[in-house]
CSV table of C-alpha atoms in Angstrom, one decimal:
chain,number,residue,atom,x,y,z
A,1,MET,CA,134.5,151.5,155.1
A,2,ALA,CA,133.1,153.9,152.4
A,3,GLN,CA,136.6,155.0,151.3
A,4,ALA,CA,137.7,151.4,150.9
A,5,GLN,CA,134.6,150.7,148.8
A,6,MET,CA,135.3,153.8,146.7
A,7,LYS,CA,138.8,152.6,146.1
A,8,GLU,CA,137.5,149.2,145.0
A,9,TYR,CA,135.0,150.9,142.7
A,10,HIS,CA,137.7,153.0,141.0
A,11,ALA,CA,140.1,150.0,140.8
A,12,GLU,CA,137.4,148.0,139.0
A,13,ARG,CA,137.0,150.7,136.3
A,14,PRO,CA,138.6,149.8,133.0
A,15,GLU,CA,140.8,153.0,132.9
A,16,GLY,CA,142.0,152.2,136.4
A,17,GLY,CA,142.8,154.7,139.1
A,18,ASN,CA,140.9,157.8,140.0
A,19,PRO,CA,139.6,159.5,136.8
A,20,THR,CA,138.9,162.9,138.5
A,21,ILE,CA,142.5,164.0,138.2
A,22,ALA,CA,142.4,163.7,134.4
A,23,GLN,CA,138.9,165.2,134.3
A,24,ALA,CA,140.1,168.2,136.4
A,25,GLU,CA,143.1,168.7,134.1
A,26,ALA,CA,140.9,168.6,131.0
A,27,LEU,CA,138.3,170.9,132.6
A,28,THR,CA,141.0,173.4,133.7
A,29,ARG,CA,142.6,173.4,130.2
A,30,LEU,CA,139.2,174.1,128.6
A,31,MET,CA,138.5,176.9,131.1
A,32,THR,CA,142.0,178.3,130.6
A,33,ALA,CA,141.5,178.6,126.9
A,34,GLN,CA,138.0,180.1,127.1
A,35,LEU,CA,138.6,182.5,130.0
A,36,LYS,CA,142.2,183.5,129.3
A,37,LEU,CA,143.4,182.5,132.9
A,38,ASN,CA,146.7,183.6,134.3
A,39,GLU,CA,149.1,181.1,135.9
A,40,GLY,CA,147.9,181.7,139.4
A,41,GLN,CA,144.3,181.3,138.4
A,42,VAL,CA,145.1,178.1,136.6
A,43,ALA,CA,146.6,176.5,139.7
A,44,ARG,CA,143.9,177.6,142.0
A,45,LEU,CA,141.1,176.7,139.6
A,46,HIS,CA,142.6,173.2,139.0
A,47,ARG,CA,142.5,172.5,142.8
A,48,VAL,CA,138.9,173.7,143.0
A,49,ASN,CA,137.9,171.7,139.9
A,50,ALA,CA,139.5,168.5,141.3
A,51,ILE,CA,137.7,169.0,144.6
A,52,LYS,CA,134.3,169.5,142.8
A,53,LEU,CA,134.7,166.5,140.6
A,54,ALA,CA,135.9,164.2,143.4
A,55,GLN,CA,133.1,165.3,145.7
A,56,THR,CA,130.5,165.0,142.9
A,57,ASP,CA,131.6,161.4,142.4
A,58,ASP,CA,131.4,160.7,146.1
A,59,ILE,CA,128.0,162.3,146.5
A,60,GLN,CA,126.6,160.4,143.5
A,61,TRP,CA,127.9,157.1,144.9
A,62,GLN,CA,126.9,157.8,148.5
A,63,TYR,CA,123.4,159.0,147.8
A,64,HIS,CA,122.5,156.9,144.8
A,65,GLU,CA,119.5,155.5,146.6
A,66,ASN,CA,118.3,158.9,147.8
A,67,PRO,CA,117.8,161.3,145.0
A,68,ALA,CA,116.5,164.1,147.2
A,69,GLN,CA,119.6,164.0,149.4
A,70,MET,CA,121.8,163.8,146.3
A,71,ARG,CA,120.3,166.9,144.8
A,72,GLN,CA,120.7,168.8,148.1
A,73,ALA,CA,124.4,167.7,148.5
A,74,LEU,CA,125.1,168.5,144.8
A,75,SER,CA,123.4,171.9,145.2
A,76,GLU,CA,125.6,172.7,148.3
A,77,LEU,CA,128.7,171.6,146.3
A,78,GLN,CA,127.7,173.9,143.4
A,79,SER,CA,127.3,176.8,145.8
A,80,TYR,CA,130.8,176.1,147.2
A,81,TYR,CA,132.2,175.9,143.7
A,82,ASP,CA,130.5,179.1,142.6
A,83,SER,CA,131.9,181.0,145.6
A,84,GLU,CA,135.4,179.7,145.0
A,85,CYS,CA,135.2,180.7,141.3
A,86,SER,CA,134.1,184.2,142.3
A,87,ARG,CA,137.2,184.5,144.5
A,88,ILE,CA,139.5,183.3,141.7
A,89,LEU,CA,138.1,184.8,138.5
A,90,THR,CA,137.5,188.4,137.5
A,91,PRO,CA,133.9,189.6,137.0
A,92,SER,CA,134.4,189.4,133.2
A,93,GLN,CA,135.7,185.9,133.4
A,94,LEU,CA,132.8,184.9,135.6
A,95,SER,CA,130.3,186.2,133.1
A,96,LEU,CA,132.1,184.3,130.3
A,97,MET,CA,132.0,181.1,132.4
A,98,ARG,CA,128.3,181.4,133.1
A,99,GLY,CA,127.5,182.0,129.5
A,100,PRO,CA,124.9,184.4,128.1
A,101,GLN,CA,122.1,185.3,130.5
A,102,PRO,CA,118.6,184.6,129.3
A,103,THR,CA,116.8,187.7,128.0
A,104,GLU,CA,113.2,188.4,128.8
A,105,PRO,CA,110.8,186.3,126.8
A,106,ALA,CA,108.9,187.9,124.0
A,107,PRO,CA,105.4,189.0,125.0
A,108,VAL,CA,102.8,186.4,124.2
A,109,SER,CA,100.0,187.5,121.9
A,110,ASP,CA,96.4,187.1,123.1
A,111,THR,CA,95.3,185.8,119.7
A,112,GLU,CA,95.2,182.2,118.8
A,113,GLY,CA,96.0,180.7,115.4
A,114,GLY,CA,97.0,184.0,113.9
A,115,LEU,CA,93.4,185.3,114.0
A,116,GLY,CA,92.9,188.5,115.7
């Protein structure tokens, strides 16, 4: 029943069809350019991106009335995605993908208003 409703949902969209394939291709192209992926990595990452995008759409649709369950399911999906990426990408590619890590915040001064 849910799958049939999802097909109707996608069929009613103006662009028609399942948009996750195009999104997965665009995301993989972007990651290929940024991370300098080899051919094998591109193929494997495209599959993982397609799975993540499709499941994200399914989760958002299925749990739209229960935000707590949606957050939990999306968190589990993100964990799966991160573990798959760590199998596909090199450590340097992973660090590029995750972006700059936050540095420690500057110490807060005990003085208020510049007086001190």
